[in-house]
């Protein structure tokens, strides 16, 4: 049996490259899962879009309408109040009716109002829902029709144009007379108050008789004292703006139109001069009068801009400062439920069935491809369990299952090899036990038949065979205990040189008989040799086996040397016990087998040249049981070197490591340097 074969196989497994994900079983399962999940997600998303799009649009419309109402109401408050001090009642009513949280802050985010109360700790969003500024209306939330032209000033912001009660009463009396006149001639009209309190006529139908209308409204009420004062102030601000831009001044009318001698232009009629000129004069070449008209239209654009700036300057002290508006849901408003019509229900059921069928189909195909080689492995394992010869399992692609099949085939081959080795070992054990038993039986039968006398030589021969039989049994018992981890050990600190000296002394007689020089190489006098941590009895047994083999295989005149040394941190920091000889050596092909059980270089089983074949196997097991290793280096014709490497003794171990050392006295044993 090749002892190093499992280790080599493990090294080959570690050296194999990692399987790419795209070729692995995991990768394939992931791909299948992604495909199935993609189909399910796509189908679910399509159904969600088709079923909920209408509900989402409806909810968005409701939210936008609610936001616009809140914004417009607060905008009207800001246009008619110079400060936000009394906005709480208005904002709280909006929050109650809309079921939304409403927060107003200054532009630097100082709180003005929070419908959730002062105790609310909910953070405000990074961006406000809108900016409430009557001088710059958000045209997204409030249509352009509700603003005074394109200057984005809220029409409710009238400021100094707000009429007092007496002027309103006077103007309303005049307007009511005009409406009564129109009604008397069959023209339907009514009186409507403007933001400033000035009444105006609103016609119910647009198709009126112009002559009758002119007859009834000929008495046109002019500007009141309040309006004249405010208009003069506005005119002064606009003229100052025009003067700064290098334009002539303009006379503003009550409706904010102006007179420049070529017609009346209102703020609502502002357009770029180039566009007006292109509409009126399509030709690309302008005569002098056309260029003059273009210049006048450029002046109108400047007047419109200055009028807008003047209005903002005039209204600044009459409207509330710009405020940030935050609108958030409170959870009271829920998304409308889904209306699953029969068509939607049928669509959901159909798509669900399709996805289910696709999932089942793909899973069946993938599962069949994955399970097929597993069935083959299961059948081979069952045949192996029944003791039948199992043919190699087909090895598929290089993936997890393919590698499993290859590992199973290797296991089957290894099992067959172990079974063969077991049979050989049983045969070897039977042979080793049969020989001494046969000798004992033969001598006893001879004595029983009177062919041999039970003299001392007879008893000595029987004792020698019994000792040999006991030795084989003890070796087998030690190997069995080591195999199952039941070998009892009593480790303690041991001086390596002292142990080698004890073994050398024990084999002094056999070495002299064989004509072999046995020596323990020790360093020069100085510090004691290395100390190792092991069971002294078992370690002495292992070294004795090595020395016995070395003496047996070294010819007369040869030399066997025992040596100990510390390998050092760079080589594992171990204590090495070395037994070298100058014998015949071991062929290179036999070196991997020297520690196998019942293996002997001499195949004839001649006891004069070899023992039972268990000695070196026991050496290896004893070394491994104590955390060490056993190795051999040999050159055919020059000798062999067997080395045991064991862990050193801990630093805190007592110095009196062995009983022999204690018996040597307080000064410790003398350095050993003997030749036997």
XYZ file of C-alpha atoms in Angstrom, residues 1-672:
672
model
C 0.000 0.000 0.000
C 1.362 3.379 -0.909
C 1.269 5.384 2.297
C 1.725 8.710 0.510
C -1.000 8.152 -2.076
C -3.819 9.944 -0.112
C -1.537 12.910 0.494
C -0.624 13.107 -3.180
C -4.275 12.893 -4.154
C -5.101 15.747 -1.742
C -2.317 17.844 -3.270
C -3.704 17.169 -6.753
C -7.183 18.239 -5.600
C -5.791 21.437 -4.066
C -3.825 22.160 -7.240
C -6.831 21.908 -9.526
C -8.117 25.308 -10.632
C -11.426 26.551 -9.255
C -14.320 25.778 -11.555
C -15.554 28.839 -13.490
C -18.968 30.008 -12.361
C -20.462 29.769 -15.836
C -19.592 26.046 -15.995
C -20.494 25.138 -12.445
C -23.730 23.639 -11.220
C -24.275 26.724 -9.097
C -23.843 28.945 -12.127
C -26.413 26.977 -14.101
C -28.907 27.078 -11.267
C -28.363 30.818 -11.009
C -28.961 31.267 -14.724
C -32.171 29.263 -14.557
C -33.317 31.200 -11.500
C -32.553 34.500 -13.192
C -34.486 33.515 -16.292
C -37.512 32.424 -14.311
C -37.347 35.436 -12.027
C -36.978 37.768 -15.022
C -40.092 36.355 -16.645
C -42.027 36.614 -13.381
C -40.855 40.150 -12.714
C -41.580 41.271 -16.264
C -45.067 39.794 -16.147
C -45.748 41.288 -12.711
C -44.487 44.682 -13.795
C -46.619 44.627 -16.928
C -49.696 43.714 -14.921
C -48.922 46.370 -12.315
C -48.549 49.051 -14.969
C -51.682 48.052 -16.807
C -53.817 47.708 -13.675
C -52.646 50.668 -11.599
C -51.778 53.333 -14.173
C -55.295 54.767 -14.123
C -55.413 54.819 -10.334
C -52.022 56.493 -10.178
C -53.048 59.162 -12.680
C -56.225 59.807 -10.704
C -54.324 60.095 -7.432
C -51.748 62.381 -8.995
C -54.509 64.596 -10.373
C -56.153 64.817 -6.966
C -52.853 65.663 -5.287
C -52.043 68.319 -7.880
C -55.507 69.852 -7.563
C -55.228 69.882 -3.755
C -51.741 71.405 -3.908
C -52.930 74.087 -6.344
C -55.838 74.987 -4.088
C -53.602 75.278 -1.025
C -51.055 77.347 -2.922
C -53.656 79.683 -4.474
C -55.371 80.287 -1.129
C -52.119 81.125 0.632
C -51.053 83.218 -2.334
C -54.256 85.274 -2.028
C -53.585 85.749 1.679
C -50.055 86.976 0.965
C -51.363 89.361 -1.750
C -53.804 91.022 0.657
C -51.782 91.018 3.904
C -48.440 92.707 4.531
C -47.371 89.996 7.031
C -47.961 86.270 7.821
C -48.924 86.832 11.436
C -52.594 85.862 11.141
C -52.255 83.050 8.562
C -52.786 80.283 11.157
C -56.576 80.077 10.829
C -56.458 79.991 7.025
C -53.659 77.397 6.872
C -55.188 75.187 9.559
C -58.501 75.072 7.692
C -56.653 74.105 4.498
C -54.819 71.309 6.356
C -58.082 70.028 7.811
C -59.982 69.949 4.511
C -57.105 68.497 2.464
C -55.857 66.049 5.133
C -52.306 67.174 4.379
C -49.550 68.546 6.527
C -48.896 72.216 5.640
C -45.742 74.003 6.737
C -44.817 77.616 6.022
C -41.313 78.948 6.638
C -39.353 82.023 5.715
C -36.828 81.784 2.922
C -34.150 81.011 5.519
C -36.426 78.209 6.879
C -37.559 79.884 10.060
C -40.992 78.385 10.891
C -44.105 80.473 10.343
C -46.785 77.769 10.646
C -46.914 73.977 10.966
C -50.248 72.197 10.932
C -48.663 69.230 12.765
C -47.982 71.450 15.766
C -44.850 72.772 17.410
C -44.078 69.329 18.876
C -43.599 67.757 15.455
C -40.084 66.457 14.901
C -40.606 65.253 11.352
C -37.848 66.774 9.183
C -38.776 68.967 6.242
C -37.840 67.898 2.722
C -34.732 69.363 1.166
C -36.820 71.115 -1.491
C -39.990 73.122 -0.832
C -43.222 72.269 -2.656
C -43.550 75.904 -3.784
C -42.570 79.478 -2.975
C -45.565 81.624 -1.976
C -44.734 85.039 -3.504
C -47.571 87.193 -4.908
C -45.010 89.150 -6.921
C -43.744 85.989 -8.651
C -46.585 83.508 -9.140
C -45.821 79.838 -9.926
C -47.597 79.375 -13.274
C -47.561 75.572 -12.854
C -49.841 75.656 -9.825
C -51.812 78.739 -10.938
C -52.760 79.089 -14.611
C -51.647 82.188 -16.538
C -55.239 83.368 -16.807
C -55.274 84.079 -13.076
C -52.197 86.349 -13.248
C -52.064 89.958 -14.422
C -50.433 89.420 -17.794
C -47.016 87.919 -18.173
C -45.397 89.837 -15.308
C -46.427 87.001 -12.904
C -47.859 89.426 -10.321
C -50.957 88.130 -8.574
C -53.942 90.350 -9.581
C -55.126 90.330 -5.962
C -52.017 92.293 -4.982
C -53.358 95.877 -5.463
C -51.511 97.647 -2.663
C -52.127 101.431 -2.793
C -54.822 100.945 -5.449
C -57.156 99.486 -2.792
C -60.193 101.849 -2.702
C -61.666 103.137 0.531
C -65.362 102.529 1.313
C -66.605 105.968 0.187
C -64.991 105.691 -3.235
C -66.305 102.165 -3.653
C -69.841 103.330 -2.873
C -69.631 106.199 -5.351
C -68.234 104.032 -8.159
C -70.719 101.227 -7.513
C -73.663 103.648 -7.810
C -72.436 104.832 -11.211
C -71.826 101.249 -12.396
C -75.239 100.045 -11.227
C -76.922 102.842 -13.240
C -75.027 101.714 -16.348
C -76.017 98.090 -15.784
C -79.666 99.139 -15.312
C -79.494 101.024 -18.603
C -78.092 97.962 -20.376
C -80.693 95.677 -18.871
C -83.471 98.090 -19.990
C -82.387 97.801 -23.622
C -82.112 94.009 -23.445
C -78.372 93.601 -22.746
C -77.702 91.137 -19.884
C -74.984 92.476 -17.613
C -74.016 92.469 -13.958
C -71.753 94.361 -11.521
C -68.543 92.595 -10.402
C -66.070 94.006 -7.858
C -62.392 93.819 -8.803
C -59.531 93.041 -6.380
C -59.064 96.754 -5.619
C -62.771 97.201 -4.894
C -63.466 99.012 -8.163
C -66.696 97.692 -9.711
C -66.822 96.702 -13.373
C -69.486 95.550 -15.825
C -69.527 91.911 -16.792
C -71.679 90.917 -19.780
C -73.521 87.646 -19.558
C -73.336 87.114 -23.335
C -70.551 88.151 -25.599
C -72.729 89.206 -28.615
C -73.932 92.691 -27.560
C -75.059 95.709 -29.547
C -72.124 98.082 -29.530
C -74.247 101.157 -30.113
C -76.534 100.396 -27.175
C -73.529 99.576 -25.038
C -71.835 102.854 -25.912
C -75.048 104.773 -25.201
C -75.392 103.337 -21.695
C -71.679 103.475 -20.678
C -70.910 106.852 -22.241
C -70.613 108.290 -18.747
C -67.293 106.638 -17.859
C -66.149 107.018 -14.292
C -62.569 108.322 -14.131
C -59.845 107.542 -11.641
C -60.527 108.328 -8.019
C -58.172 110.301 -5.807
C -56.712 107.079 -4.357
C -56.106 105.619 -7.801
C -54.591 108.877 -9.130
C -52.154 109.003 -6.222
C -51.151 105.383 -6.655
C -50.916 105.742 -10.444
C -48.715 108.850 -10.156
C -46.396 106.977 -7.801
C -46.236 104.038 -10.210
C -45.626 106.378 -13.169
C -42.736 108.040 -11.328
C -41.090 104.681 -10.583
C -41.524 103.500 -14.191
C -40.107 106.772 -15.647
C -37.052 106.491 -13.392
C -36.477 102.934 -14.682
C -36.848 104.067 -18.323
C -34.486 106.983 -17.766
C -31.819 104.647 -16.395
C -32.136 102.572 -19.568
C -31.977 105.583 -21.865
C -35.628 105.562 -22.949
C -38.247 108.279 -22.916
C -40.930 108.291 -20.269
C -44.517 107.128 -20.810
C -47.918 108.127 -19.441
C -49.614 105.195 -17.692
C -53.364 104.759 -17.752
C -55.506 103.210 -15.035
C -55.498 99.859 -16.810
C -51.665 100.036 -16.900
C -51.545 100.813 -20.623
C -49.375 103.709 -21.800
C -49.499 106.519 -24.411
C -46.562 107.338 -26.719
C -48.388 109.067 -29.616
C -48.740 106.035 -31.935
C -51.338 104.051 -30.166
C -52.168 102.450 -26.881
C -50.224 99.339 -25.849
C -51.296 97.331 -22.815
C -49.146 95.150 -20.653
C -50.954 92.049 -21.922
C -49.905 92.827 -25.519
C -46.157 92.718 -24.951
C -44.258 90.770 -27.625
C -40.673 90.879 -28.884
C -40.133 93.561 -31.514
C -38.609 91.088 -33.905
C -41.692 88.824 -33.808
C -44.115 91.755 -34.311
C -42.041 93.072 -37.192
C -41.835 89.654 -38.836
C -45.629 89.277 -38.603
C -46.323 92.759 -40.007
C -43.435 92.978 -42.499
C -42.623 89.549 -43.936
C -39.874 90.943 -46.184
C -36.301 90.523 -45.025
C -35.365 94.086 -46.132
C -36.742 96.829 -43.895
C -37.385 100.346 -45.211
C -36.689 103.301 -42.912
C -40.227 103.465 -41.541
C -40.211 99.768 -40.737
C -36.975 100.162 -38.821
C -38.480 103.104 -36.920
C -41.479 100.940 -35.991
C -39.141 98.245 -34.766
C -37.366 100.787 -32.569
C -40.701 101.921 -31.136
C -41.625 98.336 -30.373
C -38.308 97.915 -28.610
C -39.249 100.921 -26.479
C -42.582 99.271 -25.689
C -40.732 96.199 -24.473
C -38.616 98.385 -22.213
C -41.715 100.220 -20.919
C -43.429 96.906 -20.121
C -40.354 95.697 -18.228
C -40.069 98.922 -16.233
C -43.800 98.936 -15.435
C -43.465 95.397 -14.032
C -40.424 96.377 -11.946
C -42.197 99.517 -10.725
C -45.268 97.505 -9.684
C -43.139 95.069 -7.651
C -41.342 97.955 -5.958
C -44.639 99.688 -5.211
C -46.288 96.509 -3.832
C -43.380 95.278 -1.705
C -44.600 96.942 1.485
C -48.222 95.911 0.879
C -47.789 92.118 0.443
C -46.331 89.418 2.685
C -42.711 88.445 2.237
C -41.991 85.297 0.137
C -42.455 82.090 2.128
C -41.530 78.440 1.520
C -44.498 76.075 1.352
C -44.102 72.392 2.298
C -47.021 70.039 1.633
C -46.838 66.466 2.869
C -49.322 63.605 3.204
C -50.496 62.675 6.702
C -51.570 59.143 5.901
C -55.280 59.938 6.042
C -55.557 59.903 2.274
C -55.330 56.387 0.858
C -54.690 55.260 -2.664
C -57.890 54.199 -4.383
C -58.400 50.464 -4.521
C -57.889 48.487 -7.681
C -60.927 47.660 -9.718
C -60.309 44.123 -10.951
C -62.677 43.827 -13.836
C -63.344 40.426 -15.435
C -60.902 41.237 -18.224
C -58.185 42.202 -15.746
C -58.863 39.088 -13.697
C -58.626 36.887 -16.793
C -55.406 38.629 -17.789
C -53.860 38.029 -14.365
C -54.878 34.371 -14.358
C -53.525 33.859 -17.886
C -50.162 35.445 -17.227
C -49.837 33.588 -13.922
C -50.531 30.280 -15.645
C -48.001 31.074 -18.364
C -45.296 31.937 -15.845
C -46.091 28.800 -13.836
C -45.906 26.598 -16.926
C -42.608 28.180 -17.963
C -41.153 27.730 -14.483
C -42.233 24.092 -14.244
C -40.941 23.303 -17.735
C -37.534 24.842 -17.190
C -37.231 23.267 -13.738
C -38.099 19.805 -15.078
C -35.531 20.035 -17.870
C -32.802 21.371 -15.587
C -33.657 18.901 -12.818
C -33.553 15.915 -15.185
C -30.097 16.880 -16.427
C -28.872 17.300 -12.884
C -30.404 14.122 -11.425
C -29.330 11.715 -14.185
C -25.649 11.468 -13.121
C -26.705 11.372 -9.470
C -28.783 8.266 -10.196
C -25.706 6.641 -11.728
C -23.676 7.470 -8.608
C -26.409 6.074 -6.356
C -26.541 2.789 -8.271
C -22.756 2.409 -8.166
C -22.729 3.092 -4.402
C -25.431 0.450 -3.827
C -23.491 -2.137 -5.822
C -20.380 -1.292 -3.804
C -22.407 -1.699 -0.586
C -23.528 -5.163 -1.710
C -19.914 -6.191 -2.309
C -20.258 -6.304 -6.081
C -17.671 -4.990 -8.485
C -18.786 -1.553 -9.578
C -17.956 -0.331 -13.040
C -16.565 3.221 -13.199
C -19.237 5.894 -13.260
C -19.243 7.960 -16.483
C -17.586 11.316 -15.849
C -19.480 14.185 -17.459
C -18.416 17.804 -18.005
C -15.948 19.429 -15.658
C -18.477 20.699 -13.121
C -19.422 19.767 -9.553
C -21.182 16.541 -10.569
C -18.385 15.613 -12.976
C -15.842 16.076 -10.233
C -18.032 14.083 -7.837
C -18.102 11.203 -10.322
C -14.319 11.371 -10.719
C -13.865 11.384 -6.917
C -16.249 8.407 -6.627
C -14.227 6.451 -9.202
C -11.017 7.260 -7.310
C -12.681 6.119 -4.087
C -13.764 2.857 -5.695
C -10.236 2.188 -6.968
C -8.783 3.071 -3.563
C -11.297 0.815 -1.834
C -10.411 -2.073 -4.115
C -6.726 -1.489 -3.411
C -7.377 -1.428 0.341
C -9.384 -4.623 0.102
C -6.528 -6.287 -1.740
C -4.063 -5.037 0.859
C -6.336 -6.345 3.613
C -6.323 -9.789 2.064
C -2.542 -9.708 1.726
C -2.195 -8.544 5.335
C -4.422 -11.369 6.595
C -2.322 -13.815 4.644
C 0.892 -12.313 6.043
C -0.439 -12.394 9.611
C -1.517 -15.998 9.204
C 1.905 -16.880 7.824
C 3.775 -15.085 10.605
C 1.667 -16.772 13.291
C 1.738 -20.178 11.621
C 5.524 -20.479 11.649
C 6.142 -20.286 15.442
C 2.974 -22.244 16.171
C 4.065 -25.000 13.782
C 7.500 -25.173 15.448
C 5.968 -25.360 18.930
C 3.499 -28.016 17.824
C 6.253 -30.054 16.133
C 8.508 -30.057 19.210
C 5.608 -30.976 21.487
C 4.479 -33.864 19.226
C 8.078 -35.098 19.068
C 8.273 -35.070 22.879
C 4.913 -36.833 23.112
C 6.098 -39.573 20.738
C 9.368 -39.968 22.675
C 11.474 -38.622 19.804
C 12.741 -35.605 21.774
C 13.789 -35.276 25.397
C 12.480 -32.267 27.388
C 16.003 -31.125 28.230
C 17.012 -27.436 28.720
C 17.774 -27.012 25.011
C 14.269 -28.318 24.195
C 12.633 -25.872 26.627
C 14.795 -22.989 25.356
C 13.714 -23.677 21.764
C 10.036 -23.689 22.728
C 10.515 -20.464 24.729
C 12.178 -18.751 21.762
C 9.240 -19.628 19.496
C 6.727 -18.476 22.144
C 8.587 -15.160 22.540
C 8.546 -14.648 18.768
C 4.824 -15.387 18.677
C 4.210 -12.975 21.585
C 6.293 -10.303 19.805
C 4.142 -10.534 16.648
C 0.940 -10.394 18.676
C 2.182 -7.349 20.622
C 3.118 -5.582 17.380
C -0.307 -6.244 15.899
C -1.954 -5.030 19.108
C 0.077 -1.789 19.040
C -0.821 -1.166 15.397
C -4.502 -1.794 16.046
C -4.535 0.572 19.012
C -2.761 3.256 16.972
C -5.211 2.865 14.082
C -8.245 3.509 16.290
C -6.556 6.232 18.349
C -6.571 4.113 21.527
C -2.802 3.995 22.038
C -2.201 5.057 25.631
C 0.575 7.640 25.948
C 2.130 9.365 28.959
C 4.163 12.255 27.513
C 6.751 14.078 29.591
C 9.972 16.013 28.961
C 12.743 13.621 27.876
C 16.435 14.309 27.271
C 17.101 13.055 23.762
C 20.783 12.149 24.314
C 19.956 10.215 27.484
C 17.273 8.172 25.690
C 19.628 7.387 22.798
C 22.262 6.270 25.325
C 19.787 3.908 26.985
C 18.841 2.305 23.638
C 22.507 2.002 22.622
C 23.318 0.291 25.920
C 20.456 -2.186 25.405
C 21.738 -3.191 21.939
C 25.416 -3.353 22.911
C 25.424 -7.151 22.961
C 23.708 -7.796 19.582
C 25.916 -5.140 17.949
C 29.120 -6.742 19.242
C 27.888 -10.174 18.151
C 27.242 -8.820 14.634
C 30.572 -7.007 14.548
C 28.915 -3.595 14.204
C 30.141 -0.421 15.922
C 27.258 1.327 17.685
C 27.823 4.910 18.868
C 25.907 7.941 20.141
C 27.204 11.178 18.645
C 27.002 13.996 21.180
C 28.303 17.566 20.959
C 31.303 18.734 22.924
C 30.820 19.263 26.663
C 28.529 22.212 27.253
C 24.801 22.759 27.651
C 22.642 19.621 27.769
C 21.237 18.300 24.493
C 17.721 18.983 23.213
C 14.715 18.026 25.310
C 11.597 16.682 23.648
C 8.065 16.065 24.877
C 7.027 12.407 24.390
C 6.166 9.124 26.078
C 9.643 7.767 27.015
C 8.542 4.112 26.851
C 6.921 4.379 23.402
C 9.723 6.569 22.086
C 12.317 4.078 23.296
C 10.329 1.328 21.531
C 10.399 3.262 18.241
C 14.142 4.039 18.450
C 14.834 0.412 19.433
C 13.078 -0.839 16.295
C 15.202 1.497 14.147
C 18.434 0.428 15.884
C 17.462 -3.265 15.618
C 16.858 -2.919 11.865
C 20.095 -0.950 11.409
C 22.211 -3.571 13.268
C 20.487 -6.418 11.386
C 21.126 -4.878 7.929
C 24.668 -3.591 8.560
C 27.438 -6.055 7.643
C 30.281 -6.884 9.997
C 32.700 -4.001 10.298
C 29.978 -1.454 9.652
C 28.857 1.383 11.831
C 25.510 2.525 13.325
C 25.350 6.071 14.716
C 22.667 7.657 16.865
C 22.360 11.463 16.958
C 19.925 14.134 18.235
C 19.655 17.806 17.269
C 17.256 20.728 17.180
C 15.936 21.579 13.695
C 15.417 25.286 14.511
C 12.477 27.656 13.926
C 13.092 27.790 10.194
C 12.536 24.019 9.876
C 9.576 23.470 12.179
C 11.373 23.928 15.522
C 11.431 20.182 16.272
C 13.784 17.706 17.927
C 15.198 15.114 15.522
C 16.406 11.642 16.522
C 18.583 10.168 13.784
C 19.715 6.535 13.300
C 22.215 6.105 10.465
C 23.998 2.999 9.267
C 26.563 1.990 6.667
C 24.593 -1.013 5.467
C 23.486 -2.056 1.982
C 20.902 0.740 1.732
C 17.428 0.591 0.241
C 16.655 0.663 -3.500
C 14.917 3.848 -4.634
C 11.822 1.931 -5.757
C 11.416 0.391 -2.301
C 11.759 3.584 -0.237
C 8.027 4.538 -0.517
C 7.086 1.113 0.968
C 9.480 0.771 3.922
C 6.837 1.931 6.423
C 4.094 -0.339 5.025
C 2.914 -3.252 7.122
C 4.396 -6.699 6.439
C 6.661 -5.206 3.788
C 10.199 -6.551 3.689
C 12.953 -6.035 1.173
C 13.712 -9.751 1.538
C 10.658 -11.478 0.056
C 11.713 -14.957 1.165
C 10.624 -14.267 4.764
C 13.946 -15.587 6.024
C 14.199 -14.633 9.659
C 17.929 -14.395 9.467
C 17.573 -11.298 7.260
C 14.236 -9.844 8.349
C 11.550 -9.875 11.005
C 7.800 -9.835 10.701
C 7.651 -6.662 8.611
C 5.804 -4.699 11.319
C 8.703 -2.868 13.011
C 8.885 0.204 10.773
C 5.090 0.433 10.536
C 5.012 0.594 14.345
C 7.742 3.280 14.300
C 5.629 5.471 12.002
C 2.462 5.008 14.061
C 4.243 5.754 17.360
C 5.777 8.935 15.896
C 2.457 10.155 14.467
C 0.616 9.382 17.730
C 3.016 11.756 19.544
C 2.678 14.560 17.016
C 5.795 13.700 15.039
C 6.919 12.187 11.753
C 9.202 9.427 10.521
C 11.261 9.547 7.344
C 14.138 7.776 5.613
C 16.908 8.795 3.248
C 18.882 5.959 1.723
C 21.527 5.397 -0.949
C 21.862 1.879 -2.245
C 25.284 0.458 -1.321
C 26.116 3.294 1.135
C 23.568 3.030 3.931
C 20.393 4.569 5.275
C 19.383 7.392 7.640
C 16.087 7.052 9.556
C 14.878 10.231 11.310
C 12.170 10.781 13.921
C 11.011 14.397 14.354
C 9.060 15.196 17.529
C 7.892 18.421 19.232
C 10.273 19.958 21.788
C 9.477 20.108 25.476
C 7.658 23.238 26.725
C 9.845 25.922 28.280
C 8.156 25.502 31.662
C 8.748 21.698 31.772
C 10.744 20.532 34.842
C 14.359 19.672 34.326
C 14.064 16.243 36.004
C 12.445 14.794 32.903
C 13.118 11.092 33.466
C 13.554 8.709 36.335
C 17.042 7.850 35.114
C 18.052 11.499 35.273
C 16.739 11.759 38.837
C 18.762 8.713 39.821
C 21.922 10.367 38.505
C 21.881 12.902 41.350
C 21.437 16.644 41.618
C 24.260 17.354 39.175
C 22.456 15.467 36.398
C 23.864 12.758 34.110
C 27.279 12.957 32.570
C 27.409 13.668 28.838
C 27.092 10.418 26.876
